[in-house]
mmCIF file of C-alpha atoms in Angstrom:
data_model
loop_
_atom_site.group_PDB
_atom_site.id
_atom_site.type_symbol
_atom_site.label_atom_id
_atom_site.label_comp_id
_atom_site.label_asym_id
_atom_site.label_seq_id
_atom_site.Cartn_x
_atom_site.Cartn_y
_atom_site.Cartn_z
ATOM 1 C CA UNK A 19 -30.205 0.715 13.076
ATOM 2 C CA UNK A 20 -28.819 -2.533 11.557
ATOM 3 C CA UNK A 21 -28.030 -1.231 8.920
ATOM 4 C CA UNK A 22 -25.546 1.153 10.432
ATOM 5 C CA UNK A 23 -24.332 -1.739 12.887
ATOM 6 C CA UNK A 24 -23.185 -3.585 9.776
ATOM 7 C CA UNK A 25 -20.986 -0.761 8.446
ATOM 8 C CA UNK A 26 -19.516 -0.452 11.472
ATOM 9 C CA UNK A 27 -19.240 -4.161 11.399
ATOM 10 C CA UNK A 28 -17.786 -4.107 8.227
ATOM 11 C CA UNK A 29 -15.030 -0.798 9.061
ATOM 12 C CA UNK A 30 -13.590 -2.695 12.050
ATOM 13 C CA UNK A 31 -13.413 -5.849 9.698
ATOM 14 C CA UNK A 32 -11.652 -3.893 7.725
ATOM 15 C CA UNK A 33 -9.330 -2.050 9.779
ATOM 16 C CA UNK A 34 -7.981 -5.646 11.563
ATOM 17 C CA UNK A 35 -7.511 -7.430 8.272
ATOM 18 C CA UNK A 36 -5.339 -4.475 7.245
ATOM 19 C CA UNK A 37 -3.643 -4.433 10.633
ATOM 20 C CA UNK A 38 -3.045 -7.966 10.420
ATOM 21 C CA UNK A 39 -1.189 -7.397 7.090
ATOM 22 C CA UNK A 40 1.275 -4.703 8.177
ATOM 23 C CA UNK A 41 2.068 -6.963 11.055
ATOM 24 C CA UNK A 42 2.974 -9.774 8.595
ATOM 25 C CA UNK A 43 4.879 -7.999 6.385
ATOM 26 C CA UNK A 44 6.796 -6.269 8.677
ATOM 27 C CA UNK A 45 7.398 -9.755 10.279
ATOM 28 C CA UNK A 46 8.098 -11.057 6.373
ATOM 29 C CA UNK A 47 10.632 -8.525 6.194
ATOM 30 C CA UNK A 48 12.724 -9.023 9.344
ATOM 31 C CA UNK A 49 12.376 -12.409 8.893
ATOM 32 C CA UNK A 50 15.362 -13.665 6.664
ATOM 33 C CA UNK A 51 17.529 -11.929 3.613
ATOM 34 C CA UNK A 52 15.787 -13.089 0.622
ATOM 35 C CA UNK A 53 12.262 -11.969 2.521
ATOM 36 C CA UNK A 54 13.859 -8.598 2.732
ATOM 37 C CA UNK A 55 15.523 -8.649 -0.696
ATOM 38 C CA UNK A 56 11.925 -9.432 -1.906
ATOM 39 C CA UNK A 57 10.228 -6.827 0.438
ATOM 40 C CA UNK A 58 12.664 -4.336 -0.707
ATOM 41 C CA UNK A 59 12.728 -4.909 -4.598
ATOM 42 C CA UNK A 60 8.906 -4.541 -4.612
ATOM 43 C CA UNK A 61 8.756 -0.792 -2.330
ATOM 44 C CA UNK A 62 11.509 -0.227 -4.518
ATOM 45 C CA UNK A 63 8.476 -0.627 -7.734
ATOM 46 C CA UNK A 64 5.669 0.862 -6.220
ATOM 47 C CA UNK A 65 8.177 4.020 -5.643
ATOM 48 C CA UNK A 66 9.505 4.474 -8.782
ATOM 49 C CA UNK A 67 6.130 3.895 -9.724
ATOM 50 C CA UNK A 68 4.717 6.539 -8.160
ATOM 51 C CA UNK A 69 7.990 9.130 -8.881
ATOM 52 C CA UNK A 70 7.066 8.162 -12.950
ATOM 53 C CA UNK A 71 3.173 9.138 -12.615
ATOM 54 C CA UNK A 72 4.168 12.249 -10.593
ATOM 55 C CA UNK A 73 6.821 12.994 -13.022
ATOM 56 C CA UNK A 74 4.312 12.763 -16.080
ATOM 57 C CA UNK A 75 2.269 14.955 -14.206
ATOM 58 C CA UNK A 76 4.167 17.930 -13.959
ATOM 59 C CA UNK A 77 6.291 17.707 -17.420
ATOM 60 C CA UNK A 78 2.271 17.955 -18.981
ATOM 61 C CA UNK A 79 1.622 21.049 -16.961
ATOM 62 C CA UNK A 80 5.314 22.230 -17.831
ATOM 63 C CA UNK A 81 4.543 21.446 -21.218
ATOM 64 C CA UNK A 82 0.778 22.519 -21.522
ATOM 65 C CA UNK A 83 0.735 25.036 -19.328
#
């Protein structure tokens, strides 16, 4: 029974600390321009991230397939 209190314990620890950071980002970002240009530059990253990895993806199945 402790055991399972301390998950839960440890989920809602969890969940706050990661509430807590969308709330300060999203306050970073409507702070001030250069907190926005920052904010913006780095989405901009993780997306074209993302669009490169998905593109790999398919041009292997395209190519392998």
């Amino acid at each position: 029974m402790a055991e399972k209190r301390r998950v839960y314990r440890i989920i809602i620890d969890a969940a706050i600390f990661i509430a807590m950071e969308i709330a300060a980002l999203n306050m970073l970002q409507h702070n001030g321009i250069t907190q926005h240009f920052f904010l913006s530059r780095q989405k901009h990253f993780v997306m074209s991230g993302i669009w490169g990895i998905g593109n790999s993806v398919s041009e292997y199945f395209l190519y392998n397939g």
